[in-house]
PDB file of C-alpha atoms in Angstrom:
ATOM      1  CA  MET A 865      76.589  -3.840  17.285  1.00  0.00           C
ATOM      2  CA  THR A 866      73.210  -2.983  18.754  1.00  0.00           C
ATOM      3  CA  GLN A 867      74.167   0.699  18.711  1.00  0.00           C
ATOM      4  CA  VAL A 868      75.579   0.496  15.178  1.00  0.00           C
ATOM      5  CA  VAL A 869      72.586  -1.262  13.623  1.00  0.00           C
ATOM      6  CA  ARG A 870      70.094   0.946  15.445  1.00  0.00           C
ATOM      7  CA  GLN A 871      71.845   4.028  14.088  1.00  0.00           C
ATOM      8  CA  GLU A 872      72.208   2.712  10.529  1.00  0.00           C
ATOM      9  CA  PRO A 873      70.586  -0.628   9.618  1.00  0.00           C
ATOM     10  CA  ARG A 874      72.428  -0.696   6.284  1.00  0.00           C
ATOM     11  CA  MET A 875      75.726  -0.975   8.188  1.00  0.00           C
ATOM     12  CA  GLY A 876      74.631  -4.418   9.335  1.00  0.00           C
ATOM     13  CA  ALA A 877      74.460  -5.557   5.724  1.00  0.00           C
ATOM     14  CA  SER A 878      77.816  -3.912   5.029  1.00  0.00           C
ATOM     15  CA  LEU A 879      79.507  -5.900   7.789  1.00  0.00           C
ATOM     16  CA  VAL A 880      78.112  -9.188   6.499  1.00  0.00           C
ATOM     17  CA  ARG A 881      79.505  -8.302   3.082  1.00  0.00           C
ATOM     18  CA  LEU A 882      82.859  -7.359   4.633  1.00  0.00           C
ATOM     19  CA  PHE A 883      83.059 -10.810   6.231  1.00  0.00           C
ATOM     20  CA  PHE A 884      82.222 -12.516   2.936  1.00  0.00           C
ATOM     21  CA  HIS A 885      84.880 -10.524   1.090  1.00  0.00           C
ATOM     22  CA  ASP A 886      87.411 -11.449   3.760  1.00  0.00           C
ATOM     23  CA  CYS A 887      86.731 -15.191   3.745  1.00  0.00           C
ATOM     24  CA  PHE A 888      86.758 -15.552  -0.034  1.00  0.00           C
ATOM     25  CA  VAL A 889      90.326 -14.256  -0.330  1.00  0.00           C
ATOM     26  CA  ASN A 890      92.813 -16.676   1.236  1.00  0.00           C
ATOM     27  CA  GLY A 891      90.422 -17.575   4.049  1.00  0.00           C
ATOM     28  CA  CYS A 892      88.886 -15.789   7.043  1.00  0.00           C
ATOM     29  CA  ASP A 893      92.023 -13.993   8.250  1.00  0.00           C
ATOM     30  CA  ALA A 894      90.997 -10.303   8.364  1.00  0.00           C
ATOM     31  CA  SER A 895      93.333  -9.554   5.452  1.00  0.00           C
ATOM     32  CA  VAL A 896      90.594  -7.361   3.958  1.00  0.00           C
ATOM     33  CA  LEU A 897      91.046  -4.930   6.864  1.00  0.00           C
ATOM     34  CA  LEU A 898      94.728  -4.223   6.180  1.00  0.00           C
ATOM     35  CA  ASP A 899      95.628  -0.806   4.791  1.00  0.00           C
ATOM     36  CA  ASP A 900      98.137  -0.509   1.964  1.00  0.00           C
ATOM     37  CA  THR A 901     101.796  -0.053   2.872  1.00  0.00           C
ATOM     38  CA  PRO A 902     104.805   1.076   0.803  1.00  0.00           C
ATOM     39  CA  THR A 903     105.530  -2.612   0.101  1.00  0.00           C
ATOM     40  CA  MET A 904     101.998  -4.044  -0.143  1.00  0.00           C
ATOM     41  CA  ILE A 905      98.837  -3.246  -2.091  1.00  0.00           C
ATOM     42  CA  GLY A 906      96.017  -4.829  -0.148  1.00  0.00           C
ATOM     43  CA  GLU A 907      92.472  -5.892  -0.878  1.00  0.00           C
ATOM     44  CA  LYS A 908      90.631  -2.648  -0.176  1.00  0.00           C
ATOM     45  CA  ASN A 909      91.227  -1.353  -3.704  1.00  0.00           C
ATOM     46  CA  ALA A 910      90.310  -4.562  -5.534  1.00  0.00           C
ATOM     47  CA  VAL A 911      87.730  -4.165  -8.305  1.00  0.00           C
ATOM     48  CA  THR A 912      84.730  -5.300  -6.240  1.00  0.00           C
ATOM     49  CA  ASN A 913      85.936  -3.596  -3.037  1.00  0.00           C
ATOM     50  CA  ALA A 914      87.070  -0.085  -3.959  1.00  0.00           C
ATOM     51  CA  ASN A 915      84.558   2.612  -3.015  1.00  0.00           C
ATOM     52  CA  SER A 916      82.188  -0.182  -2.069  1.00  0.00           C
ATOM     53  CA  LEU A 917      83.213  -2.068   1.076  1.00  0.00           C
ATOM     54  CA  ARG A 918      82.476  -0.264   4.308  1.00  0.00           C
ATOM     55  CA  GLY A 919      82.347  -0.877   8.032  1.00  0.00           C
ATOM     56  CA  TYR A 920      86.078  -0.695   8.739  1.00  0.00           C
ATOM     57  CA  GLU A 921      85.544   1.940  11.417  1.00  0.00           C
ATOM     58  CA  VAL A 922      83.047  -0.279  13.224  1.00  0.00           C
ATOM     59  CA  ILE A 923      85.617  -3.075  13.469  1.00  0.00           C
ATOM     60  CA  ASP A 924      88.249  -0.534  14.577  1.00  0.00           C
ATOM     61  CA  ASP A 925      85.983   0.609  17.398  1.00  0.00           C
ATOM     62  CA  ILE A 926      85.202  -2.916  18.571  1.00  0.00           C
ATOM     63  CA  LYS A 927      88.868  -3.871  18.398  1.00  0.00           C
ATOM     64  CA  SER A 928      89.890  -0.841  20.445  1.00  0.00           C
ATOM     65  CA  ARG A 929      87.417  -1.740  23.184  1.00  0.00           C
ATOM     66  CA  VAL A 930      88.471  -5.392  23.194  1.00  0.00           C
ATOM     67  CA  GLU A 931      92.173  -4.487  23.365  1.00  0.00           C
ATOM     68  CA  SER A 932      91.499  -2.200  26.321  1.00  0.00           C
ATOM     69  CA  ALA A 933      89.838  -5.057  28.173  1.00  0.00           C
ATOM     70  CA  CYS A 934      92.002  -8.002  27.079  1.00  0.00           C
ATOM     71  CA  ARG A 935      95.146  -7.143  25.132  1.00  0.00           C
ATOM     72  CA  SER A 936      96.416  -9.381  22.303  1.00  0.00           C
ATOM     73  CA  THR A 937      93.781 -12.057  22.865  1.00  0.00           C
ATOM     74  CA  VAL A 938      90.940 -11.656  20.344  1.00  0.00           C
ATOM     75  CA  SER A 939      91.816 -11.504  16.656  1.00  0.00           C
ATOM     76  CA  CYS A 940      90.385  -9.063  14.127  1.00  0.00           C
ATOM     77  CA  ALA A 941      89.240 -12.118  12.146  1.00  0.00           C
ATOM     78  CA  ASP A 942      87.140 -13.388  15.047  1.00  0.00           C
ATOM     79  CA  ILE A 943      85.748  -9.919  15.701  1.00  0.00           C
ATOM     80  CA  LEU A 944      84.616  -9.653  12.079  1.00  0.00           C
ATOM     81  CA  ALA A 945      82.986 -13.095  12.225  1.00  0.00           C
ATOM     82  CA  LEU A 946      81.123 -12.218  15.426  1.00  0.00           C
ATOM     83  CA  ALA A 947      80.091  -8.775  14.191  1.00  0.00           C
ATOM     84  CA  SER A 948      78.590 -10.224  11.013  1.00  0.00           C
ATOM     85  CA  ARG A 949      76.612 -12.785  13.039  1.00  0.00           C
ATOM     86  CA  ASP A 950      75.280 -10.092  15.364  1.00  0.00           C
ATOM     87  CA  ALA A 951      74.389  -7.877  12.389  1.00  0.00           C
ATOM     88  CA  VAL A 952      72.209 -10.606  10.896  1.00  0.00           C
ATOM     89  CA  THR A 953      70.523 -11.314  14.225  1.00  0.00           C
ATOM     90  CA  LEU A 954      69.831  -7.638  14.933  1.00  0.00           C
ATOM     91  CA  LEU A 955      68.272  -7.227  11.496  1.00  0.00           C
ATOM     92  CA  GLY A 956      65.796  -9.989  12.277  1.00  0.00           C
ATOM     93  CA  GLY A 957      67.714 -12.974  10.941  1.00  0.00           C
ATOM     94  CA  PRO A 958      68.947 -16.150  12.637  1.00  0.00           C
ATOM     95  CA  SER A 959      71.701 -16.495  15.215  1.00  0.00           C
ATOM     96  CA  TRP A 960      74.360 -19.180  15.404  1.00  0.00           C
ATOM     97  CA  THR A 961      77.400 -20.201  17.420  1.00  0.00           C
ATOM     98  CA  VAL A 962      80.549 -18.778  15.835  1.00  0.00           C
ATOM     99  CA  PRO A 963      83.575 -21.093  16.045  1.00  0.00           C
ATOM    100  CA  LEU A 964      86.489 -19.015  17.342  1.00  0.00           C
ATOM    101  CA  GLY A 965      90.268 -19.203  17.308  1.00  0.00           C
ATOM    102  CA  ARG A 966      91.135 -17.519  13.989  1.00  0.00           C
ATOM    103  CA  ARG A 967      94.353 -15.558  13.738  1.00  0.00           C
ATOM    104  CA  ASP A 968      95.102 -12.513  11.600  1.00  0.00           C
ATOM    105  CA  ALA A 969      97.090 -12.411   8.378  1.00  0.00           C
ATOM    106  CA  ARG A 970     100.189 -10.250   8.201  1.00  0.00           C
ATOM    107  CA  THR A 971      99.756  -9.473   4.497  1.00  0.00           C
ATOM    108  CA  ALA A 972      97.032  -8.966   1.894  1.00  0.00           C
ATOM    109  CA  SER A 973      96.906  -9.154  -1.907  1.00  0.00           C
ATOM    110  CA  ILE A 974      94.904  -7.098  -4.371  1.00  0.00           C
ATOM    111  CA  ALA A 975      95.642  -9.709  -7.029  1.00  0.00           C
ATOM    112  CA  ALA A 976      94.168 -12.483  -4.890  1.00  0.00           C
ATOM    113  CA  ALA A 977      91.065 -10.394  -4.235  1.00  0.00           C
ATOM    114  CA  ASN A 978      90.548  -9.640  -7.919  1.00  0.00           C
ATOM    115  CA  ALA A 979      90.926 -13.324  -8.753  1.00  0.00           C
ATOM    116  CA  SER A 980      88.686 -14.684  -5.985  1.00  0.00           C
ATOM    117  CA  LEU A 981      85.756 -12.313  -5.508  1.00  0.00           C
ATOM    118  CA  PRO A 982      82.755 -12.758  -7.842  1.00  0.00           C
ATOM    119  CA  PRO A 983      81.646  -9.686  -9.797  1.00  0.00           C
ATOM    120  CA  VAL A 984      77.949  -8.836  -9.815  1.00  0.00           C
ATOM    121  CA  SER A 985      77.813  -9.943 -13.465  1.00  0.00           C
ATOM    122  CA  ASP A 986      78.831 -13.538 -12.700  1.00  0.00           C
ATOM    123  CA  GLY A 987      76.585 -16.150 -14.280  1.00  0.00           C
ATOM    124  CA  LEU A 988      75.439 -19.279 -12.503  1.00  0.00           C
ATOM    125  CA  THR A 989      78.235 -21.489 -13.836  1.00  0.00           C
ATOM    126  CA  ASN A 990      80.934 -19.125 -12.588  1.00  0.00           C
ATOM    127  CA  LEU A 991      79.219 -18.628  -9.234  1.00  0.00           C
ATOM    128  CA  VAL A 992      78.957 -22.357  -8.621  1.00  0.00           C
ATOM    129  CA  ALA A 993      82.620 -22.838  -9.562  1.00  0.00           C
ATOM    130  CA  ARG A 994      83.819 -20.010  -7.300  1.00  0.00           C
ATOM    131  CA  PHE A 995      81.920 -21.342  -4.300  1.00  0.00           C
ATOM    132  CA  ALA A 996      82.948 -24.936  -4.990  1.00  0.00           C
ATOM    133  CA  ALA A 997      86.582 -23.832  -4.953  1.00  0.00           C
ATOM    134  CA  LYS A 998      86.010 -22.704  -1.353  1.00  0.00           C
ATOM    135  CA  GLY A 999      84.330 -25.957  -0.336  1.00  0.00           C
ATOM    136  CA  LEU A1000      80.836 -24.457  -0.493  1.00  0.00           C
ATOM    137  CA  SER A1001      77.974 -26.290  -2.189  1.00  0.00           C
ATOM    138  CA  LEU A1002      75.190 -24.968  -4.388  1.00  0.00           C
ATOM    139  CA  ARG A1003      72.972 -25.140  -1.315  1.00  0.00           C
ATOM    140  CA  ASP A1004      75.480 -22.955   0.579  1.00  0.00           C
ATOM    141  CA  LEU A1005      75.630 -20.542  -2.339  1.00  0.00           C
ATOM    142  CA  THR A1006      71.862 -20.248  -2.431  1.00  0.00           C
ATOM    143  CA  ALA A1007      71.603 -19.619   1.293  1.00  0.00           C
ATOM    144  CA  LEU A1008      74.472 -17.121   1.507  1.00  0.00           C
ATOM    145  CA  CYS A1009      73.095 -15.042  -1.336  1.00  0.00           C
ATOM    146  CA  GLY A1010      70.082 -14.577   0.921  1.00  0.00           C
ATOM    147  CA  ALA A1011      72.181 -11.942   2.704  1.00  0.00           C
ATOM    148  CA  HIS A1012      71.076  -9.678  -0.137  1.00  0.00           C
ATOM    149  CA  THR A1013      67.748  -9.392   1.648  1.00  0.00           C
ATOM    150  CA  VAL A1014      69.399  -6.420   3.415  1.00  0.00           C
ATOM    151  CA  GLY A1015      71.579  -3.637   2.084  1.00  0.00           C
ATOM    152  CA  ALA A1016      71.761  -1.684  -1.145  1.00  0.00           C
ATOM    153  CA  ALA A1017      73.508  -1.701  -4.509  1.00  0.00           C
ATOM    154  CA  ARG A1018      74.964   1.101  -6.621  1.00  0.00           C
ATOM    155  CA  CYS A1019      73.341   2.003  -9.919  1.00  0.00           C
ATOM    156  CA  ALA A1020      76.603   1.166 -11.721  1.00  0.00           C
ATOM    157  CA  ASN A1021      76.321  -2.423 -10.502  1.00  0.00           C
ATOM    158  CA  PHE A1022      72.727  -3.140 -11.490  1.00  0.00           C
ATOM    159  CA  ARG A1023      72.385  -0.945 -14.626  1.00  0.00           C
ATOM    160  CA  PRO A1024      73.401  -3.703 -17.098  1.00  0.00           C
ATOM    161  CA  HIS A1025      70.831  -6.063 -15.597  1.00  0.00           C
ATOM    162  CA  VAL A1026      67.802  -3.775 -15.764  1.00  0.00           C
ATOM    163  CA  TYR A1027      68.702  -2.342 -19.171  1.00  0.00           C
ATOM    164  CA  ASN A1028      70.024  -5.380 -21.040  1.00  0.00           C
ATOM    165  CA  ASP A1029      68.920  -8.694 -19.532  1.00  0.00           C
ATOM    166  CA  SER A1030      65.826 -10.675 -20.472  1.00  0.00           C
ATOM    167  CA  ASN A1031      65.388 -12.408 -17.087  1.00  0.00           C
ATOM    168  CA  VAL A1032      63.897  -9.332 -15.429  1.00  0.00           C
ATOM    169  CA  ASP A1033      60.290  -8.264 -14.949  1.00  0.00           C
ATOM    170  CA  PRO A1034      59.615  -5.342 -17.383  1.00  0.00           C
ATOM    171  CA  GLY A1035      57.738  -3.323 -14.784  1.00  0.00           C
ATOM    172  CA  PHE A1036      60.543  -3.765 -12.272  1.00  0.00           C
ATOM    173  CA  ALA A1037      63.122  -2.746 -14.906  1.00  0.00           C
ATOM    174  CA  THR A1038      61.137   0.393 -15.721  1.00  0.00           C
ATOM    175  CA  LEU A1039      60.913   1.293 -12.023  1.00  0.00           C
ATOM    176  CA  ARG A1040      64.644   0.937 -11.494  1.00  0.00           C
ATOM    177  CA  LYS A1041      65.488   2.912 -14.631  1.00  0.00           C
ATOM    178  CA  ARG A1042      63.783   5.925 -13.047  1.00  0.00           C
ATOM    179  CA  THR A1043      66.492   6.080 -10.376  1.00  0.00           C
ATOM    180  CA  CYS A1044      69.312   4.684 -12.523  1.00  0.00           C
ATOM    181  CA  PRO A1045      69.584   6.436 -15.900  1.00  0.00           C
ATOM    182  CA  ALA A1046      71.405   4.865 -18.829  1.00  0.00           C
ATOM    183  CA  ALA A1047      74.283   7.246 -18.171  1.00  0.00           C
ATOM    184  CA  GLY A1048      75.266   8.999 -14.949  1.00  0.00           C
ATOM    185  CA  GLY A1049      74.130   8.519 -11.379  1.00  0.00           C
ATOM    186  CA  ASP A1050      76.509   5.603 -10.841  1.00  0.00           C
ATOM    187  CA  ASP A1051      76.550   6.006  -7.058  1.00  0.00           C
ATOM    188  CA  THR A1052      72.774   6.129  -6.575  1.00  0.00           C
ATOM    189  CA  LEU A1053      71.811   3.452  -4.039  1.00  0.00           C
ATOM    190  CA  VAL A1054      68.782   1.167  -4.313  1.00  0.00           C
ATOM    191  CA  GLY A1055      67.741  -1.494  -1.810  1.00  0.00           C
ATOM    192  CA  LEU A1056      68.642  -5.025  -2.883  1.00  0.00           C
ATOM    193  CA  ASP A1057      65.325  -6.169  -1.426  1.00  0.00           C
ATOM    194  CA  ALA A1058      62.544  -4.038  -2.865  1.00  0.00           C
ATOM    195  CA  THR A1059      60.125  -4.900  -0.046  1.00  0.00           C
ATOM    196  CA  SER A1060      62.090  -4.661   3.223  1.00  0.00           C
ATOM    197  CA  PRO A1061      65.747  -3.687   2.606  1.00  0.00           C
ATOM    198  CA  THR A1062      66.514  -3.139   6.303  1.00  0.00           C
ATOM    199  CA  ARG A1063      65.096  -6.416   7.620  1.00  0.00           C
ATOM    200  CA  PHE A1064      66.576  -9.890   7.256  1.00  0.00           C
ATOM    201  CA  ASP A1065      63.676 -11.953   5.864  1.00  0.00           C
ATOM    202  CA  VAL A1066      62.667 -14.115   2.905  1.00  0.00           C
ATOM    203  CA  SER A1067      61.202 -11.386   0.702  1.00  0.00           C
ATOM    204  CA  TYR A1068      64.475 -11.432  -1.266  1.00  0.00           C
ATOM    205  CA  TYR A1069      63.536 -14.896  -2.521  1.00  0.00           C
ATOM    206  CA  ARG A1070      60.032 -13.798  -3.422  1.00  0.00           C
ATOM    207  CA  ASP A1071      61.512 -10.961  -5.498  1.00  0.00           C
ATOM    208  CA  LEU A1072      63.642 -13.411  -7.465  1.00  0.00           C
ATOM    209  CA  MET A1073      60.675 -15.687  -8.084  1.00  0.00           C
ATOM    210  CA  ALA A1074      58.935 -12.675  -9.638  1.00  0.00           C
ATOM    211  CA  ARG A1075      62.091 -11.825 -11.665  1.00  0.00           C
ATOM    212  CA  ARG A1076      62.586  -8.702  -9.568  1.00  0.00           C
ATOM    213  CA  GLY A1077      66.182  -9.375  -8.482  1.00  0.00           C
ATOM    214  CA  LEU A1078      68.281  -6.227  -8.600  1.00  0.00           C
ATOM    215  CA  LEU A1079      71.585  -7.928  -9.455  1.00  0.00           C
ATOM    216  CA  ASP A1080      72.095 -10.226 -12.410  1.00  0.00           C
ATOM    217  CA  SER A1081      74.159 -12.645 -10.309  1.00  0.00           C
ATOM    218  CA  ASP A1082      71.205 -13.074  -7.910  1.00  0.00           C
ATOM    219  CA  GLN A1083      68.682 -13.609 -10.684  1.00  0.00           C
ATOM    220  CA  GLU A1084      71.025 -16.114 -12.343  1.00  0.00           C
ATOM    221  CA  LEU A1085      71.039 -18.093  -9.113  1.00  0.00           C
ATOM    222  CA  PHE A1086      67.271 -18.380  -9.091  1.00  0.00           C
ATOM    223  CA  ASN A1087      67.309 -19.528 -12.701  1.00  0.00           C
ATOM    224  CA  GLY A1088      69.387 -22.544 -11.687  1.00  0.00           C
ATOM    225  CA  GLU A1089      68.171 -23.804  -8.296  1.00  0.00           C
ATOM    226  CA  ALA A1090      65.350 -23.686  -5.758  1.00  0.00           C
ATOM    227  CA  PHE A1091      66.037 -21.679  -2.614  1.00  0.00           C
ATOM    228  CA  ASN A1092      66.845 -22.968   0.848  1.00  0.00           C
ATOM    229  CA  ARG A1093      66.962 -21.301   4.240  1.00  0.00           C
ATOM    230  CA  ASP A1094      70.241 -22.684   5.500  1.00  0.00           C
ATOM    231  CA  PHE A1095      71.878 -19.318   5.984  1.00  0.00           C
ATOM    232  CA  ALA A1096      73.222 -19.869   9.503  1.00  0.00           C
ATOM    233  CA  ALA A1097      74.818 -23.213   8.653  1.00  0.00           C
ATOM    234  CA  ALA A1098      76.336 -21.759   5.496  1.00  0.00           C
ATOM    235  CA  MET A1099      77.784 -18.798   7.406  1.00  0.00           C
ATOM    236  CA  VAL A1100      79.498 -21.171   9.833  1.00  0.00           C
ATOM    237  CA  LYS A1101      80.852 -23.159   6.907  1.00  0.00           C
ATOM    238  CA  MET A1102      82.080 -20.030   5.120  1.00  0.00           C
ATOM    239  CA  GLY A1103      83.640 -18.758   8.338  1.00  0.00           C
ATOM    240  CA  SER A1104      85.767 -21.890   8.430  1.00  0.00           C
ATOM    241  CA  ILE A1105      87.436 -21.322   5.056  1.00  0.00           C
ATOM    242  CA  SER A1106      91.203 -21.723   5.579  1.00  0.00           C
ATOM    243  CA  PRO A1107      91.474 -19.889   8.925  1.00  0.00           C
ATOM    244  CA  LEU A1108      94.902 -19.130  10.350  1.00  0.00           C
ATOM    245  CA  ILE A1109      95.262 -21.061  13.596  1.00  0.00           C
ATOM    246  CA  GLY A1110      97.983 -22.283  15.936  1.00  0.00           C
ATOM    247  CA  SER A1111     101.221 -20.390  15.347  1.00  0.00           C
ATOM    248  CA  ALA A1112     100.219 -19.082  11.913  1.00  0.00           C
ATOM    249  CA  GLY A1113      99.590 -15.370  11.559  1.00  0.00           C
ATOM    250  CA  GLU A1114      99.188 -13.196  14.640  1.00  0.00           C
ATOM    251  CA  ILE A1115      96.722 -11.319  16.841  1.00  0.00           C
ATOM    252  CA  ARG A1116      96.866  -7.780  15.456  1.00  0.00           C
ATOM    253  CA  LEU A1117      96.743  -4.906  17.914  1.00  0.00           C
ATOM    254  CA  ASN A1118      95.335  -2.701  15.135  1.00  0.00           C
ATOM    255  CA  CYS A1119      93.170  -4.303  12.476  1.00  0.00           C
ATOM    256  CA  ARG A1120      94.522  -1.994   9.765  1.00  0.00           C
ATOM    257  CA  ARG A1121      98.176  -3.012  10.023  1.00  0.00           C
ATOM    258  CA  ALA A1122     100.384  -5.924  10.983  1.00  0.00           C
ATOM    259  CA  ASN A1123     102.126  -5.758  14.324  1.00  0.00           C
TER     260      ASN A1123
END
């Protein structure tokens, strides 16, 4: 992870997002890593994942090294949880002890992903309900959204916010419109944190206080609740959403397919 983040800091943010998108769909079971098969359409092509999630190759590389050293012992789900923790730490954020023992799912579901993952347009009421359904409080929601202090968003995802919403600073909206036209340029990337998009810090919260949040879902969160810094505790709590343990699931040899 040190090598990965040094080479591309944005990949650290991508791995945290990959972990989030895994846990929110039927628990933290590495189902998001499964490729489609002739009999299964997985989560990679869900609405919020297609052409957006990344970092699969990083997990593949880690898994290959772990399998070479200790075959059929460490799950892809645990690797993803550990990689996301290390990504945050290497980007300047907190560290925490990751509870281990997750097992890997044998199947995945695009329908479950589409139903469970919040779109960037989600308002506060929907966000609170989605997190509550996973046993996560408003405090957890507030802290976990702090992960947006690193990484970037596509123009297609923040265009409606800067062009149509009233809860955005006019000067900030004008600045973002320069790189995100009303039509075209959908894949143009802009840092979620305007101040320090490659460092895990609290400037994300300061941006929201100034109505300079890039995503509507983030700005909606600020409109409803004061911010907390409980990110590490919330990550542990999220990482414990319905894990497969005991005899459930398996330890995949390859994170992209069931054994």
